[in-house]
Amino acid sequence: MGLIVGVVGATGAVGRKMLEVLEERNIDIEKLRVFASARSAGEKINFKDQVVTVELLTEEVMKDKFDYLLFSAGGSVSAQYAPIAAEAGNTVIDNSSQWRMTEGIPLVVPEVNAHVLKGYKGIIANPNCSTIQMVVALAPLHKRYGIDKVVVSTYQAVSGSGHKAIVELENQMKDANYPNNVYPKRIATNCIPHIDVFNDNGFTKEELKMVYETQKILEDNKIKVNSTTVRIPVFFSHSESVYVEFKETPEVSEVKQILSEAPGVIVLDNPEKNEYPTPLEVANSDDTYVGRIRKDLFNPNALSMWVVADNLRKGAATNAVQILEALETLK
Ligand code: A2P
């Protein structure tokens, strides 16, 4: 028997990618249902050899029977509809930030903490895109050396702000006078150190997601994270400069060995041959790429690295589908 799967927000940038990844990974789907707002209800979407009609999202339809509901329609949609679906006995994998820090809700990157899914039913949160790729690279190093502190700066693609942001960058690249609607400033030929809203402490909500989600996923509230998140004029894949202070002394050769054996990680680090990951080259891959691994010049327990992953795939859709796969294996 195949699965009954629903995708909420199926017409968005992440929702479309979820459908692509479900198809690519050959998830055994008997019935697929796709949901969005009144703006696109009635539209047709191709999935495998079928044409599926977009249904209007309502509280009633969330009470129907689904094996899995993948949500990516923003926090307020998840806040309203995910509990109704879960109450009806459906498993929800939610890509929004709505439930991530709620106690008792698993926040999962399957390579890192799939064990928290055992015996669980209800809402499962998919972490923030920048957090996912960082913890995929950090988890195996934390295990070996123990992380004390992380200082990260991100270089984030516009697709993380949804389909309308992709259109805004495309248009601004062609037209110097095209207005900024999605971002507070022009994004073409610029970079904006402002993702999500500012908090009273001076950090943005995106930056704080990287702090607290990292602690939750790595199950260690003592890890100190300082984050600066920046939007850049790139369409797909987020890049991160990650500086890590460990409790024990890491050696670069061993770090490369550990990372090359870590699930979901590819080490691409031959600077002399210009081999290091870039967003353009990493886009469309499901792996997290790590390069520029080097020891700090002053602190023997610290190193820096450059971490790149496709934000719509590993940062969102692929991770969500991997959660579904992990739940299926645990059945
Ligand atoms: P719609 O196409 O009807 O606007 P993105 O992140 O790329 O902007 O996509 C957001 C996704 O979430 C879209 O599929 C959008 O559908 C969906 N969405 C947004 N608001 C709602 C809502 N109130 N109910 C259902 N779907 C929604």
CSV table of N, CA, C and O in Angstrom, one decimal, residues 122-219:
chain,number,residue,atom,x,y,z
A,122,GLY,N,2.8,13.2,15.3
A,122,GLY,CA,2.3,14.5,15.5
A,122,GLY,C,3.0,15.5,14.6
A,122,GLY,O,3.4,15.1,13.5
A,123,ILE,N,3.3,16.7,15.1
A,123,ILE,CA,4.0,17.7,14.3
A,123,ILE,C,5.5,17.5,14.5
A,123,ILE,O,6.0,17.4,15.6
A,124,ILE,N,6.2,17.5,13.4
A,124,ILE,CA,7.7,17.5,13.4
A,124,ILE,C,8.2,18.7,12.7
A,124,ILE,O,7.7,19.1,11.6
A,125,ALA,N,9.2,19.4,13.3
A,125,ALA,CA,9.6,20.6,12.7
A,125,ALA,C,10.9,20.4,11.9
A,125,ALA,O,11.8,19.7,12.3
A,126,ASN,N,10.9,21.0,10.7
A,126,ASN,CA,12.1,21.0,9.8
A,126,ASN,C,12.8,22.3,10.2
A,126,ASN,O,12.3,23.4,10.2
A,127,PRO,N,14.1,22.2,10.5
A,127,PRO,CA,14.8,23.4,10.9
A,127,PRO,C,15.0,24.5,9.9
A,127,PRO,O,14.7,24.3,8.7
A,128,ASN,N,15.5,25.6,10.3
A,128,ASN,CA,15.9,26.7,9.4
A,128,ASN,C,16.9,26.3,8.4
A,128,ASN,O,17.8,25.5,8.8
A,129,CYS,N,16.9,26.8,7.2
A,129,CYS,CA,17.8,26.3,6.1
A,129,CYS,C,19.3,26.5,6.5
A,129,CYS,O,20.1,25.6,6.3
A,130,SER,N,19.6,27.7,7.1
A,130,SER,CA,21.0,27.9,7.4
A,130,SER,C,21.5,27.1,8.6
A,130,SER,O,22.6,26.7,8.6
A,131,THR,N,20.6,26.7,9.5
A,131,THR,CA,20.9,25.9,10.6
A,131,THR,C,21.2,24.5,10.1
A,131,THR,O,22.1,23.8,10.5
A,132,ILE,N,20.3,24.0,9.2
A,132,ILE,CA,20.5,22.6,8.8
A,132,ILE,C,21.9,22.3,8.2
A,132,ILE,O,22.5,21.4,8.7
A,133,GLN,N,22.3,23.1,7.3
A,133,GLN,CA,23.6,22.8,6.7
A,133,GLN,C,24.7,23.0,7.7
A,133,GLN,O,25.7,22.2,7.6
A,134,MET,N,24.6,23.9,8.6
A,134,MET,CA,25.7,24.1,9.6
A,134,MET,C,25.7,22.9,10.5
A,134,MET,O,26.8,22.4,10.8
A,135,VAL,N,24.6,22.4,11.0
A,135,VAL,CA,24.7,21.3,11.9
A,135,VAL,C,25.1,20.0,11.3
A,135,VAL,O,25.7,19.1,11.9
A,136,VAL,N,24.8,19.8,10.0
A,136,VAL,CA,25.2,18.6,9.3
A,136,VAL,C,26.8,18.6,9.3
A,136,VAL,O,27.4,17.5,9.6
A,137,ALA,N,27.4,19.7,9.2
A,137,ALA,CA,28.9,19.8,9.2
A,137,ALA,C,29.4,19.8,10.7
A,137,ALA,O,30.5,19.2,10.9
A,138,LEU,N,28.7,20.4,11.6
A,138,LEU,CA,29.2,20.5,13.0
A,138,LEU,C,29.0,19.2,13.8
A,138,LEU,O,29.8,18.9,14.6
A,139,ALA,N,27.9,18.5,13.5
A,139,ALA,CA,27.6,17.4,14.4
A,139,ALA,C,28.7,16.4,14.6
A,139,ALA,O,29.1,16.0,15.7
A,140,PRO,N,29.3,15.9,13.5
A,140,PRO,CA,30.4,14.9,13.6
A,140,PRO,C,31.6,15.5,14.3
A,140,PRO,O,32.3,14.8,15.0
A,141,LEU,N,31.8,16.8,14.2
A,141,LEU,CA,33.0,17.4,14.9
A,141,LEU,C,32.7,17.7,16.3
A,141,LEU,O,33.6,17.5,17.2
A,142,HIS,N,31.4,18.0,16.6
A,142,HIS,CA,31.0,18.1,18.0
A,142,HIS,C,31.2,16.8,18.8
A,142,HIS,O,31.7,16.8,19.9
A,143,LYS,N,30.9,15.7,18.1
A,143,LYS,CA,31.1,14.4,18.7
A,143,LYS,C,32.5,14.1,19.1
A,143,LYS,O,32.8,13.5,20.1
A,144,ARG,N,33.4,14.5,18.2
A,144,ARG,CA,34.8,14.2,18.4
A,144,ARG,C,35.6,15.2,19.3
A,144,ARG,O,36.3,14.8,20.1
A,145,TYR,N,35.3,16.5,19.1
A,145,TYR,CA,36.1,17.5,19.8
A,145,TYR,C,35.3,18.3,20.8
A,145,TYR,O,35.9,19.0,21.7
A,146,GLY,N,34.0,18.2,20.8
A,146,GLY,CA,33.1,19.0,21.7
A,146,GLY,C,33.2,20.5,21.3
A,146,GLY,O,34.2,21.2,21.4
A,147,ILE,N,32.1,21.1,20.9
A,147,ILE,CA,32.1,22.5,20.5
A,147,ILE,C,31.8,23.4,21.7
A,147,ILE,O,30.9,23.1,22.5
A,148,ASP,N,32.6,24.4,21.8
A,148,ASP,CA,32.4,25.4,22.8
A,148,ASP,C,31.6,26.6,22.2
A,148,ASP,O,30.6,27.1,22.7
A,149,LYS,N,32.2,27.1,21.1
A,149,LYS,CA,31.6,28.3,20.5
A,149,LYS,C,31.6,28.3,19.0
A,149,LYS,O,32.6,27.8,18.4
A,150,VAL,N,30.6,28.9,18.3
A,150,VAL,CA,30.6,29.0,16.9
A,150,VAL,C,30.3,30.5,16.5
A,150,VAL,O,29.4,31.1,17.1
A,151,VAL,N,31.1,31.0,15.6
A,151,VAL,CA,30.8,32.3,15.0
A,151,VAL,C,30.5,32.1,13.6
A,151,VAL,O,31.4,31.7,12.8
A,152,VAL,N,29.3,32.4,13.1
A,152,VAL,CA,28.9,32.2,11.7
A,152,VAL,C,28.4,33.4,11.1
A,152,VAL,O,27.7,34.2,11.7
A,153,SER,N,28.8,33.6,9.8
A,153,SER,CA,28.3,34.6,8.9
A,153,SER,C,27.7,33.9,7.7
A,153,SER,O,28.4,33.1,7.1
A,154,THR,N,26.5,34.3,7.3
A,154,THR,CA,25.9,33.6,6.2
A,154,THR,C,25.8,34.5,5.0
A,154,THR,O,25.8,35.7,5.1
A,155,TYR,N,25.7,33.8,3.8
A,155,TYR,CA,25.6,34.5,2.5
A,155,TYR,C,24.4,33.8,1.9
A,155,TYR,O,24.5,32.7,1.3
A,156,GLN,N,23.2,34.3,2.1
A,156,GLN,CA,22.0,33.5,1.8
A,156,GLN,C,21.3,33.9,0.5
A,156,GLN,O,21.1,35.1,0.1
A,157,ALA,N,20.9,32.9,-0.2
A,157,ALA,CA,20.2,33.0,-1.5
A,157,ALA,C,18.8,33.6,-1.4
A,157,ALA,O,18.1,33.4,-0.4
A,158,VAL,N,18.4,34.3,-2.4
A,158,VAL,CA,17.0,34.9,-2.4
A,158,VAL,C,15.9,33.9,-2.4
A,158,VAL,O,14.8,34.2,-1.9
A,159,SER,N,16.1,32.7,-2.9
A,159,SER,CA,15.1,31.7,-3.0
A,159,SER,C,14.6,31.3,-1.6
A,159,SER,O,13.4,30.9,-1.4
A,160,GLY,N,15.4,31.6,-0.5
A,160,GLY,CA,14.9,31.4,0.8
A,160,GLY,C,13.8,32.3,1.2
A,160,GLY,O,13.1,32.1,2.2
A,161,SER,N,13.6,33.4,0.5
A,161,SER,CA,12.4,34.3,0.8
A,161,SER,C,11.2,34.0,-0.1
A,161,SER,O,10.3,34.8,-0.2
A,162,GLY,N,11.3,32.9,-0.8
A,162,GLY,CA,10.1,32.4,-1.6
A,162,GLY,C,10.2,32.9,-3.1
A,162,GLY,O,11.1,33.6,-3.5
A,163,HIS,N,9.2,32.4,-3.8
A,163,HIS,CA,9.2,32.6,-5.3
A,163,HIS,C,9.3,34.1,-5.7
A,163,HIS,O,10.0,34.5,-6.6
A,164,LYS,N,8.6,34.9,-4.9
A,164,LYS,CA,8.5,36.3,-5.3
A,164,LYS,C,9.9,37.0,-5.2
A,164,LYS,O,10.2,38.0,-5.9
A,165,ALA,N,10.7,36.5,-4.3
A,165,ALA,CA,12.1,37.1,-4.2
A,165,ALA,C,13.0,36.7,-5.4
A,165,ALA,O,13.8,37.5,-5.9
A,166,ILE,N,12.7,35.5,-5.9
A,166,ILE,CA,13.5,35.1,-7.1
A,166,ILE,C,13.1,36.0,-8.3
A,166,ILE,O,14.0,36.5,-9.0
A,167,VAL,N,11.8,36.3,-8.4
A,167,VAL,CA,11.3,37.2,-9.5
A,167,VAL,C,11.9,38.6,-9.3
A,167,VAL,O,12.3,39.2,-10.2
A,168,GLU,N,12.0,39.0,-8.0
A,168,GLU,CA,12.5,40.4,-7.8
A,168,GLU,C,13.9,40.5,-8.2
A,168,GLU,O,14.3,41.5,-8.8
A,169,LEU,N,14.8,39.5,-7.8
A,169,LEU,CA,16.2,39.6,-8.2
A,169,LEU,C,16.3,39.5,-9.8
A,169,LEU,O,17.1,40.3,-10.4
A,170,GLU,N,15.5,38.6,-10.4
A,170,GLU,CA,15.6,38.5,-11.9
A,170,GLU,C,15.3,39.8,-12.5
A,170,GLU,O,16.0,40.2,-13.4
A,171,ASN,N,14.3,40.4,-12.0
A,171,ASN,CA,13.8,41.7,-12.6
A,171,ASN,C,14.8,42.8,-12.3
A,171,ASN,O,15.1,43.6,-13.2
A,172,GLN,N,15.4,42.9,-11.1
A,172,GLN,CA,16.3,43.9,-10.8
A,172,GLN,C,17.7,43.7,-11.6
A,172,GLN,O,18.4,44.7,-11.8
A,173,MET,N,18.0,42.5,-11.9
A,173,MET,CA,19.2,42.3,-12.7
A,173,MET,C,19.1,42.8,-14.1
A,173,MET,O,20.0,43.2,-14.8
A,174,LYS,N,17.8,42.9,-14.6
A,174,LYS,CA,17.5,43.4,-16.0
A,174,LYS,C,17.2,44.9,-16.0
A,174,LYS,O,17.3,45.6,-17.0
A,175,ASP,N,16.7,45.4,-14.8
A,175,ASP,CA,16.2,46.8,-14.8
A,175,ASP,C,16.7,47.5,-13.5
A,175,ASP,O,16.2,47.1,-12.4
A,176,ALA,N,17.5,48.5,-13.7
A,176,ALA,CA,18.1,49.2,-12.5
A,176,ALA,C,17.0,49.9,-11.7
A,176,ALA,O,17.3,50.3,-10.6
A,177,ASN,N,15.9,50.1,-12.3
A,177,ASN,CA,14.8,50.9,-11.6
A,177,ASN,C,13.7,50.0,-11.0
A,177,ASN,O,12.7,50.5,-10.5
A,178,TYR,N,13.9,48.7,-11.2
A,178,TYR,CA,12.8,47.8,-10.7
A,178,TYR,C,12.8,47.9,-9.1
A,178,TYR,O,13.8,47.8,-8.5
A,179,PRO,N,11.6,48.2,-8.6
A,179,PRO,CA,11.5,48.5,-7.2
A,179,PRO,C,11.8,47.3,-6.3
A,179,PRO,O,11.6,46.1,-6.7
A,180,ASN,N,12.1,47.5,-5.0
A,180,ASN,CA,12.2,46.4,-4.0
A,180,ASN,C,10.9,46.3,-3.3
A,180,ASN,O,10.5,47.2,-2.6
A,181,ASN,N,10.3,45.1,-3.4
A,181,ASN,CA,9.1,44.8,-2.7
A,181,ASN,C,9.3,43.8,-1.6
A,181,ASN,O,8.8,44.0,-0.5
A,182,VAL,N,10.1,42.8,-1.9
A,182,VAL,CA,10.3,41.7,-0.9
A,182,VAL,C,11.3,42.2,0.2
A,182,VAL,O,11.1,42.0,1.4
A,183,TYR,N,12.4,42.9,-0.3
A,183,TYR,CA,13.4,43.2,0.6
A,183,TYR,C,13.4,44.7,1.0
A,183,TYR,O,12.9,45.5,0.2
A,184,PRO,N,13.9,45.1,2.1
A,184,PRO,CA,13.9,46.5,2.5
A,184,PRO,C,14.8,47.4,1.6
A,184,PRO,O,14.6,48.6,1.6
A,185,LYS,N,15.7,46.8,0.9
A,185,LYS,CA,16.6,47.5,0.0
A,185,LYS,C,16.7,46.7,-1.3
A,185,LYS,O,16.4,45.5,-1.3
A,186,ARG,N,17.3,47.3,-2.3
A,186,ARG,CA,17.5,46.6,-3.6
A,186,ARG,C,18.5,45.5,-3.3
A,186,ARG,O,19.5,45.6,-2.6
A,187,ILE,N,18.2,44.3,-3.9
A,187,ILE,CA,19.1,43.1,-3.6
A,187,ILE,C,20.1,43.0,-4.7
A,187,ILE,O,21.2,42.5,-4.5
A,188,ALA,N,19.7,43.3,-6.0
A,188,ALA,CA,20.7,43.1,-7.1
A,188,ALA,C,21.9,44.0,-6.8
A,188,ALA,O,21.8,45.2,-6.4
A,189,THR,N,23.1,43.4,-7.1
A,189,THR,CA,24.4,44.1,-6.8
A,189,THR,C,24.6,44.7,-5.4
A,189,THR,O,25.2,45.7,-5.2
A,190,ASN,N,24.0,44.0,-4.5
A,190,ASN,CA,24.0,44.5,-3.1
A,190,ASN,C,24.1,43.3,-2.1
A,190,ASN,O,24.0,42.1,-2.5
A,191,CYS,N,24.3,43.6,-0.8
A,191,CYS,CA,24.0,42.5,0.2
A,191,CYS,C,23.4,43.2,1.4
A,191,CYS,O,23.7,44.3,1.7
A,192,ILE,N,22.5,42.4,2.0
A,192,ILE,CA,21.6,43.1,3.0
A,192,ILE,C,21.8,42.3,4.3
A,192,ILE,O,21.4,41.1,4.4
A,193,PRO,N,22.3,42.9,5.4
A,193,PRO,CA,22.6,42.2,6.6
A,193,PRO,C,21.3,42.2,7.5
A,193,PRO,O,21.3,42.6,8.7
A,194,HIS,N,20.2,41.7,7.0
A,194,HIS,CA,18.9,41.8,7.6
A,194,HIS,C,18.0,40.7,7.1
A,194,HIS,O,17.5,40.9,6.0
A,195,ILE,N,17.9,39.6,7.8
A,195,ILE,CA,17.0,38.5,7.4
A,195,ILE,C,16.0,38.3,8.6
A,195,ILE,O,16.4,38.0,9.7
A,196,ASP,N,14.7,38.3,8.2
A,196,ASP,CA,13.6,38.3,9.2
A,196,ASP,C,13.7,39.5,10.1
A,196,ASP,O,14.5,40.4,9.8
A,197,VAL,N,12.9,39.6,11.1
A,197,VAL,CA,12.8,40.9,11.9
A,197,VAL,C,13.9,41.1,13.0
A,197,VAL,O,14.5,40.1,13.4
A,198,PHE,N,14.1,42.3,13.3
A,198,PHE,CA,15.1,42.6,14.4
A,198,PHE,C,14.5,42.3,15.8
A,198,PHE,O,13.3,42.6,16.0
A,199,ASN,N,15.3,41.8,16.6
A,199,ASN,CA,14.9,41.5,18.0
A,199,ASN,C,15.5,42.7,18.9
A,199,ASN,O,16.4,43.4,18.4
A,200,ASP,N,15.0,42.8,20.1
A,200,ASP,CA,15.5,43.9,21.0
A,200,ASP,C,17.0,43.8,21.3
A,200,ASP,O,17.6,44.8,21.5
A,201,ASN,N,17.5,42.6,21.2
A,201,ASN,CA,19.0,42.5,21.5
A,201,ASN,C,19.9,42.8,20.4
A,201,ASN,O,21.1,42.6,20.4
A,202,GLY,N,19.3,43.3,19.2
A,202,GLY,CA,20.1,43.7,18.1
A,202,GLY,C,20.3,42.6,17.1
A,202,GLY,O,20.7,42.9,15.9
A,203,PHE,N,20.1,41.3,17.4
A,203,PHE,CA,20.1,40.3,16.5
A,203,PHE,C,18.8,40.1,15.7
A,203,PHE,O,17.8,40.6,16.2
A,204,THR,N,18.9,39.6,14.5
A,204,THR,CA,17.6,39.3,13.8
A,204,THR,C,17.1,37.9,14.2
A,204,THR,O,17.8,37.1,14.8
A,205,LYS,N,15.8,37.7,13.9
A,205,LYS,CA,15.2,36.5,14.3
A,205,LYS,C,15.9,35.3,13.6
A,205,LYS,O,16.1,34.2,14.1
A,206,GLU,N,16.3,35.5,12.3
A,206,GLU,CA,17.1,34.5,11.6
A,206,GLU,C,18.3,34.1,12.3
A,206,GLU,O,18.7,32.9,12.4
A,207,GLU,N,19.0,35.1,12.9
A,207,GLU,CA,20.3,34.9,13.6
A,207,GLU,C,20.0,34.1,14.9
A,207,GLU,O,20.8,33.2,15.2
A,208,LEU,N,18.9,34.4,15.5
A,208,LEU,CA,18.6,33.7,16.8
A,208,LEU,C,18.1,32.3,16.5
A,208,LEU,O,18.3,31.4,17.3
A,209,LYS,N,17.5,32.1,15.3
A,209,LYS,CA,17.1,30.7,14.9
A,209,LYS,C,18.4,29.8,14.9
A,209,LYS,O,18.4,28.7,15.4
A,210,MET,N,19.5,30.4,14.3
A,210,MET,CA,20.7,29.6,14.2
A,210,MET,C,21.3,29.3,15.6
A,210,MET,O,22.0,28.3,15.8
A,211,VAL,N,21.1,30.2,16.6
A,211,VAL,CA,21.6,29.9,17.9
A,211,VAL,C,20.8,28.8,18.6
A,211,VAL,O,21.3,27.8,19.0
A,212,TYR,N,19.5,29.0,18.7
A,212,TYR,CA,18.7,28.1,19.5
A,212,TYR,C,18.4,26.8,18.8
A,212,TYR,O,18.3,25.7,19.5
A,213,GLU,N,18.2,26.8,17.5
A,213,GLU,CA,18.0,25.6,16.8
A,213,GLU,C,19.2,24.7,16.8
A,213,GLU,O,19.1,23.4,17.0
A,214,THR,N,20.4,25.3,16.7
A,214,THR,CA,21.6,24.5,16.8
A,214,THR,C,21.7,23.8,18.1
A,214,THR,O,22.1,22.6,18.2
A,215,GLN,N,21.4,24.5,19.2
A,215,GLN,CA,21.5,23.9,20.5
A,215,GLN,C,20.5,22.8,20.7
A,215,GLN,O,20.8,21.7,21.2
A,216,LYS,N,19.3,23.0,20.1
A,216,LYS,CA,18.3,21.9,20.3
A,216,LYS,C,18.6,20.7,19.5
A,216,LYS,O,18.5,19.6,20.0
A,217,ILE,N,19.1,20.9,18.2
A,217,ILE,CA,19.4,19.7,17.4
A,217,ILE,C,20.6,19.0,17.9
A,217,ILE,O,20.7,17.7,17.9
A,218,LEU,N,21.7,19.7,18.4
A,218,LEU,CA,22.9,19.1,18.9
A,218,LEU,C,22.7,18.6,20.4
A,218,LEU,O,23.6,18.1,20.9
A,219,GLU,N,21.5,18.9,20.9
A,219,GLU,CA,21.2,18.5,22.3
A,219,GLU,C,22.3,19.0,23.3
A,219,GLU,O,22.8,18.3,24.1
